[in-house]
Amino acid sequence: MTTATETVPVRLYAPHARPAWRRVLLTRESAIIGILLLVVVVALLTVRNFDSPLTVTYLLRDVAPILLIALPMTLIIITEEIDLSVASVVGLASVMTGILTQAGVPFVLAAALAIVVGALAGALNGFLVTVVGLPSLAVTIGTLALFRGIAVGLLGTTAVTDFPEGWTDLAKANIPGTPIPVIVVPFVVLAIAFAVLLHFTPFGRSLYAIGLNKEAAHFSGIDVGRAKFLLFVMSGTVSGFAGVYFTLLYSNARGDNAMGMELQVIAAVLLGGVSIFGGRGALHGVIAGVLLIGTLGSALRLAGVTSDIINVITGVLLIVSVVSASVLAWAHARRTAAVGRRRGLRAAERAAARGPAD
C-alpha cells in the first residue's frame, strides 16, 4: 500500500560546487566592499578636505550608532523578521539617561538603567512576536510610535544638556595618536562577538535555518521562538547603549533624538547583502554597507549636496539592493531549474539507450 505525502518546498543553500576563491570574491558582500573602496578613492581625488583627519573622525562618530544597531538587526533580518523600533529605543534611552542624570542619579547608574530600559523594550517586541504570534513588521511599527511617544511625553519640548564633562569628553575623544573615535573600540568588541555568534556557533547556524524555513527548523529541534526573542532583546539592549552614546556625543537628551535612524540601519543591512526574505547575509557585508552610506553622505555634504538629495540617494540604494537581491534569486532559481531539466533529459536518454529492463 502506498501513502501519499505532501511535499513541502524547502529553500536550501546551493552546494559548494564553485572554487573557494569564487565563493569569497564573487559575492554581494565583496561587491559592496569594492564599491566602498571605489567611492573612497573617487572622493579622495575629487572632494576637497575629504582626506582631512577631521573628516574621518566625524564620519565614524556619525555612523557609530548605525554600526552598533546594525549588528543585531542583521541577525533579526536573517531570521526573516525586522525591528523598526530601534531608533525610538535610542530616543527613549536618551531621555531616560537625561532624566535620571538630572534627578541626581550617578551617570554610570543612569546609563545602565537606560540600557536596561532598551532591553525591556526589546523584550516587549520579542514577547509580542514570539509568544503572541504577531508579525514583527506590525509589532515594531506600533512600538516605534509607542516608545517615541513615551520619550517625547517624558520631556516634552525641553531637553537635558547638563551631563558630566568627563563622559561627554570621552564620547567625543579619539584613540590617542589617531583620528579614530574611542567609540570604535566597543563597536569592534561587539562586532567580533556578533560575528562569532553568527558565523561560528550552532546558534548562528540555527538563525540561517530559521530564515530559510522556520517550520523545518522547528521540526529539526531548534527553539525558533526562543531564538527570535533573544534577538529582539539584543536589539533593544544595543539600541539602548547607542542611545547613551548618542546623548553624550551631542550633549543633548531629547525625545526626538535619532528620528528616522531605523531607515538608515535597514538600508545599510540590506545593502550589505542580507536578504529581506531571510536566510542570507554576513556581518562584514553589513559593516561595509554602513560605511558606504556614511562615506557617500560625507563626501556629498562636503561637495555641497543638500541633505534632501542625500536621503533620496539612500532611498535609491535601498530599493536597488532589494530589487537586485530578488533578481539574483530569480536568476539563480531559473538556472538551477534549467540544470535540473538538462540532467533529467540526459538520464532519460541514457535509460532509453539501455533499452527496456528485463
Coordinates of C-alpha atoms in Angstrom, one line a residue:
M1 CA 0.0 0.0 0.0
T2 CA 1.3 3.4 -0.9
T3 CA 0.7 6.5 1.2
A4 CA 0.5 9.9 -0.4
T5 CA 2.6 12.5 1.3
E6 CA 2.7 16.2 0.7
T7 CA 6.0 17.6 -0.5
V8 CA 6.9 21.0 1.1
P9 CA 9.4 23.1 -0.8
V10 CA 12.4 23.9 1.3
R11 CA 14.9 26.6 0.4
L12 CA 18.4 25.3 0.7
Y13 CA 21.9 26.6 0.1
A14 CA 23.4 25.6 -3.3
P15 CA 26.2 23.1 -2.9
H16 CA 29.7 24.5 -2.9
A17 CA 30.4 23.5 -6.5
R18 CA 32.4 26.7 -7.3
P19 CA 36.1 27.2 -6.4
A20 CA 36.7 28.7 -3.0
W21 CA 38.1 32.0 -4.5
R22 CA 34.9 32.5 -6.4
R23 CA 32.7 31.8 -3.3
V24 CA 34.8 34.5 -1.5
L25 CA 35.2 37.2 -4.2
L26 CA 32.1 36.8 -6.4
T27 CA 29.6 37.7 -3.6
R28 CA 27.4 40.7 -2.8
E29 CA 29.5 41.4 0.2
S30 CA 32.7 41.6 -1.8
A31 CA 30.9 43.8 -4.4
I32 CA 29.8 46.2 -1.6
I33 CA 33.4 46.3 -0.2
G34 CA 34.7 47.0 -3.8
I35 CA 32.1 49.9 -4.3
L36 CA 33.1 51.3 -0.9
L37 CA 36.8 51.4 -1.9
L38 CA 35.9 53.0 -5.2
V39 CA 33.8 55.7 -3.5
V40 CA 36.7 56.4 -1.1
V41 CA 39.2 56.7 -3.9
V42 CA 36.9 59.0 -6.0
A43 CA 36.1 61.2 -3.0
L44 CA 39.8 61.5 -2.2
L45 CA 40.6 62.6 -5.7
T46 CA 37.6 64.9 -6.3
V47 CA 36.2 66.2 -2.9
R48 CA 38.0 68.9 -1.1
N49 CA 39.0 68.2 2.5
F50 CA 37.8 64.6 2.3
D51 CA 41.3 63.4 3.2
S52 CA 41.3 65.5 6.4
P53 CA 41.6 63.6 9.7
L54 CA 38.6 65.5 10.9
T55 CA 36.5 64.0 8.1
V56 CA 37.4 60.5 9.3
T57 CA 36.6 61.4 12.9
Y58 CA 33.2 63.0 12.2
L59 CA 32.3 60.2 9.7
L60 CA 33.0 57.4 12.3
R61 CA 31.2 59.4 15.0
D62 CA 28.1 59.8 12.9
V63 CA 27.9 56.2 11.7
A64 CA 28.8 54.7 15.1
P65 CA 25.2 54.4 16.3
I66 CA 24.1 52.9 13.0
L67 CA 27.0 50.4 13.1
L68 CA 26.1 49.3 16.6
I69 CA 22.4 48.8 15.8
A70 CA 23.1 47.1 12.5
L71 CA 24.8 44.2 14.3
P72 CA 21.6 42.7 16.0
M73 CA 19.5 44.0 13.1
T74 CA 21.5 41.7 10.8
L75 CA 20.6 38.7 12.9
I76 CA 17.0 39.6 13.1
I77 CA 16.6 40.1 9.3
I78 CA 18.4 36.8 8.7
T79 CA 15.5 35.1 10.5
E80 CA 13.0 36.9 8.2
E81 CA 11.9 39.3 10.9
I82 CA 12.5 43.1 11.3
D83 CA 12.7 45.7 14.1
L84 CA 11.5 49.1 13.1
S85 CA 11.5 50.4 16.7
V86 CA 15.3 50.7 17.1
A87 CA 15.5 54.5 16.6
S88 CA 12.7 55.0 19.1
V89 CA 14.5 52.9 21.6
V90 CA 17.6 55.1 21.1
G91 CA 15.4 58.2 21.8
L92 CA 13.8 56.6 24.8
A93 CA 17.2 55.5 26.3
S94 CA 18.5 59.1 25.6
V95 CA 15.6 60.6 27.5
M96 CA 16.0 58.1 30.4
T97 CA 19.7 59.0 30.6
G98 CA 18.8 62.7 30.7
I99 CA 16.0 62.4 33.3
L100 CA 17.9 60.2 35.7
T101 CA 21.1 62.3 35.5
Q102 CA 19.0 65.5 36.0
A103 CA 17.5 63.8 39.1
G104 CA 20.9 63.3 40.6
V105 CA 21.5 59.7 39.8
P106 CA 25.2 58.9 39.2
F107 CA 25.8 58.8 35.5
V108 CA 27.1 55.2 35.3
L109 CA 23.9 54.0 37.1
A110 CA 21.7 56.3 34.9
A111 CA 23.3 54.9 31.7
A112 CA 23.0 51.3 33.0
L113 CA 19.3 51.8 33.7
A114 CA 18.8 53.4 30.3
I115 CA 20.3 50.3 28.7
V116 CA 18.0 48.1 30.8
V117 CA 15.0 50.1 29.5
G118 CA 16.3 49.3 26.0
A119 CA 16.5 45.6 26.8
L120 CA 12.9 45.7 28.2
A121 CA 11.7 47.4 25.1
G122 CA 13.3 44.7 23.0
A123 CA 11.7 42.1 25.3
L124 CA 8.3 43.6 24.7
N125 CA 8.8 43.3 20.9
G126 CA 10.1 39.7 21.3
F127 CA 7.1 38.7 23.5
L128 CA 4.6 40.1 21.0
V129 CA 6.3 38.4 18.1
T130 CA 7.2 35.0 19.6
V131 CA 4.5 34.4 22.3
V132 CA 1.5 36.4 21.0
G133 CA 2.4 35.4 17.4
L134 CA 2.1 38.9 15.8
P135 CA 4.1 39.8 12.7
S136 CA 7.2 41.7 13.6
L137 CA 6.6 44.4 11.0
A138 CA 3.2 45.3 12.6
V139 CA 4.6 45.0 16.1
T140 CA 7.6 47.2 15.6
I141 CA 5.6 49.8 13.7
G142 CA 3.4 50.0 16.8
T143 CA 6.2 50.1 19.3
L144 CA 8.1 52.6 17.1
A145 CA 5.2 55.0 17.8
L146 CA 4.8 53.8 21.4
F147 CA 8.4 54.3 22.5
R148 CA 8.8 57.6 20.7
G149 CA 5.6 58.8 22.3
I150 CA 6.8 57.9 25.8
A151 CA 10.1 59.6 25.1
V152 CA 8.5 62.8 23.9
G153 CA 5.9 62.7 26.7
L154 CA 8.6 62.4 29.4
L155 CA 10.5 65.5 28.3
G156 CA 8.0 67.4 26.1
T157 CA 9.7 70.1 24.1
T158 CA 12.5 70.5 26.7
A159 CA 16.0 69.0 26.6
V160 CA 18.6 67.9 29.1
T161 CA 22.0 69.2 28.3
D162 CA 23.9 69.0 31.6
F163 CA 26.0 65.9 31.7
P164 CA 29.3 65.0 33.4
E165 CA 32.0 66.7 31.4
G166 CA 34.3 63.7 31.7
W167 CA 31.8 61.4 30.0
T168 CA 30.9 63.8 27.2
D169 CA 34.6 64.4 26.5
L170 CA 35.2 60.6 26.4
A171 CA 32.3 60.2 23.8
K172 CA 34.0 62.8 21.6
A173 CA 37.6 61.6 22.2
N174 CA 39.8 59.9 19.7
I175 CA 42.2 57.0 20.3
P176 CA 45.5 58.7 21.1
G177 CA 47.5 59.5 18.0
T178 CA 44.8 58.6 15.6
P179 CA 41.6 60.3 14.1
I180 CA 39.6 57.2 15.1
P181 CA 37.0 57.9 17.8
V182 CA 37.0 55.9 21.1
I183 CA 33.5 54.5 20.3
V184 CA 35.1 52.3 17.7
V185 CA 36.7 50.2 20.5
P186 CA 33.3 48.9 21.9
F187 CA 32.0 48.6 18.4
V188 CA 34.9 46.3 17.4
V189 CA 34.4 44.2 20.6
L190 CA 30.6 43.8 19.8
A191 CA 31.3 43.2 16.1
I192 CA 33.7 40.3 16.9
A193 CA 31.2 38.9 19.4
F194 CA 28.3 39.1 17.0
A195 CA 30.4 37.6 14.1
V196 CA 31.5 34.7 16.3
L197 CA 27.9 34.2 17.4
L198 CA 26.5 34.3 13.8
H199 CA 29.2 32.5 11.8
F200 CA 30.9 30.1 14.3
T201 CA 28.2 28.8 16.7
P202 CA 25.3 26.4 16.4
F203 CA 23.0 29.3 17.5
G204 CA 24.2 31.3 14.5
R205 CA 23.6 28.4 12.1
S206 CA 20.1 28.0 13.6
L207 CA 19.3 31.6 12.6
Y208 CA 20.1 30.8 9.0
A209 CA 18.0 27.7 9.2
I210 CA 15.1 29.7 10.7
G211 CA 15.3 32.2 7.9
L212 CA 15.4 29.6 5.2
N213 CA 12.4 27.6 6.6
K214 CA 11.2 28.1 10.1
E215 CA 8.9 25.1 10.0
A216 CA 11.8 22.8 9.0
A217 CA 14.0 24.5 11.7
H218 CA 11.3 23.8 14.3
F219 CA 11.0 20.1 13.4
S220 CA 14.8 19.8 13.4
G221 CA 14.8 20.7 17.1
I222 CA 15.5 24.4 17.0
D223 CA 13.6 26.6 19.5
V224 CA 12.5 29.2 17.0
G225 CA 10.6 31.3 19.5
R226 CA 13.4 31.5 22.0
A227 CA 16.0 32.4 19.3
K228 CA 13.9 35.2 18.0
F229 CA 13.1 36.5 21.5
L230 CA 16.8 36.7 22.3
L231 CA 17.5 38.6 19.1
F232 CA 14.9 41.3 19.9
V233 CA 16.3 41.6 23.4
M234 CA 19.8 42.0 21.9
S235 CA 18.5 44.7 19.5
G236 CA 16.9 46.6 22.4
T237 CA 20.0 46.4 24.5
V238 CA 22.4 47.6 21.8
S239 CA 19.9 50.3 20.8
G240 CA 19.9 51.4 24.5
F241 CA 23.7 51.6 24.5
A242 CA 23.6 53.6 21.2
G243 CA 21.1 56.0 22.9
V244 CA 23.5 56.6 25.8
Y245 CA 26.4 57.2 23.3
F246 CA 24.2 59.5 21.2
T247 CA 23.3 61.5 24.2
L248 CA 26.9 62.0 25.3
L249 CA 28.1 62.7 21.8
Y250 CA 25.7 65.6 21.3
S251 CA 25.3 66.5 25.0
N252 CA 21.6 66.5 24.4
A253 CA 18.8 64.3 25.6
R254 CA 15.6 64.8 23.7
G255 CA 12.6 62.7 22.8
D256 CA 13.1 63.1 19.1
N257 CA 16.8 62.0 19.1
A258 CA 17.7 59.6 16.3
M259 CA 14.4 60.2 14.4
G260 CA 14.5 58.2 11.2
M261 CA 17.6 56.3 12.0
E262 CA 15.8 53.0 11.6
L263 CA 15.7 53.5 7.9
Q264 CA 19.4 54.1 7.7
V265 CA 20.1 51.0 9.6
I266 CA 17.8 48.8 7.5
A267 CA 19.1 50.4 4.3
A268 CA 22.7 49.6 5.3
V269 CA 21.9 46.0 6.3
L270 CA 20.1 45.2 3.1
L271 CA 22.7 47.0 1.0
G272 CA 25.3 44.9 2.8
G273 CA 23.9 41.7 1.3
V274 CA 21.4 40.5 3.9
S275 CA 18.2 39.1 2.2
I276 CA 14.9 40.7 3.3
F277 CA 13.5 37.2 2.8
G278 CA 15.8 35.7 5.4
G279 CA 18.4 33.0 5.4
R280 CA 21.2 35.1 3.7
G281 CA 23.8 37.6 4.9
A282 CA 27.1 38.2 6.6
L283 CA 28.3 40.9 9.1
H284 CA 31.3 42.0 7.0
G285 CA 29.0 43.0 4.2
V286 CA 26.7 44.9 6.6
I287 CA 29.6 46.8 8.1
A288 CA 30.7 47.7 4.5
G289 CA 27.2 48.8 3.7
V290 CA 27.0 51.2 6.7
L291 CA 30.4 52.6 5.9
L292 CA 29.4 53.0 2.2
I293 CA 26.3 55.0 3.1
G294 CA 28.2 57.1 5.6
T295 CA 31.1 57.7 3.3
L296 CA 28.9 58.7 0.4
G297 CA 26.9 61.0 2.6
S298 CA 30.0 62.6 4.0
A299 CA 31.5 63.2 0.5
L300 CA 28.3 64.6 -0.8
R301 CA 27.9 67.0 2.1
L302 CA 31.5 68.2 1.6
A303 CA 30.7 68.7 -2.1
G304 CA 27.7 70.9 -1.2
V305 CA 24.9 68.5 -1.8
T306 CA 21.8 69.0 0.4
S307 CA 20.6 66.5 2.9
D308 CA 17.3 66.0 1.0
I309 CA 19.3 64.8 -2.1
I310 CA 21.4 62.5 0.2
N311 CA 18.2 61.0 1.6
V312 CA 16.9 60.4 -2.0
I313 CA 20.2 58.6 -2.9
T314 CA 20.0 56.5 0.3
G315 CA 16.4 55.5 -0.7
V316 CA 17.5 54.6 -4.2
L317 CA 20.3 52.5 -2.8
L318 CA 17.8 50.6 -0.6
I319 CA 15.5 49.9 -3.5
V320 CA 18.3 48.8 -5.7
S321 CA 19.7 46.5 -3.0
V322 CA 16.3 44.8 -2.5
V323 CA 15.5 44.6 -6.2
S324 CA 18.9 43.3 -7.1
A325 CA 18.7 40.6 -4.5
S326 CA 15.3 39.5 -5.8
V327 CA 16.6 39.5 -9.4
L328 CA 19.6 37.4 -8.5
A329 CA 17.5 34.9 -6.6
W330 CA 15.1 34.7 -9.6
A331 CA 18.0 34.1 -12.0
H332 CA 19.6 31.5 -9.7
A333 CA 16.3 29.7 -9.4
R334 CA 15.9 29.6 -13.2
R335 CA 19.5 28.5 -13.7
T336 CA 19.0 25.7 -11.1
A337 CA 15.7 24.6 -12.7
A338 CA 17.4 24.6 -16.2
V339 CA 20.3 22.5 -14.9
G340 CA 17.8 20.0 -13.3
R341 CA 15.9 19.7 -16.6
R342 CA 19.1 19.0 -18.5
R343 CA 20.1 16.4 -16.0
G344 CA 16.7 14.8 -16.3
L345 CA 16.8 14.7 -20.1
R346 CA 20.3 13.1 -20.0
A347 CA 19.1 10.5 -17.6
A348 CA 16.1 9.7 -19.8
E349 CA 18.3 9.5 -22.8
R350 CA 20.7 7.1 -21.1
A351 CA 17.7 5.0 -19.9
A352 CA 16.3 4.8 -23.5
A353 CA 19.7 3.9 -24.9
R354 CA 20.0 0.9 -22.5
G355 CA 16.7 -0.4 -23.7
P356 CA 13.8 -1.9 -21.6
A357 CA 14.8 -3.7 -18.4
D358 CA 14.4 -7.4 -18.3

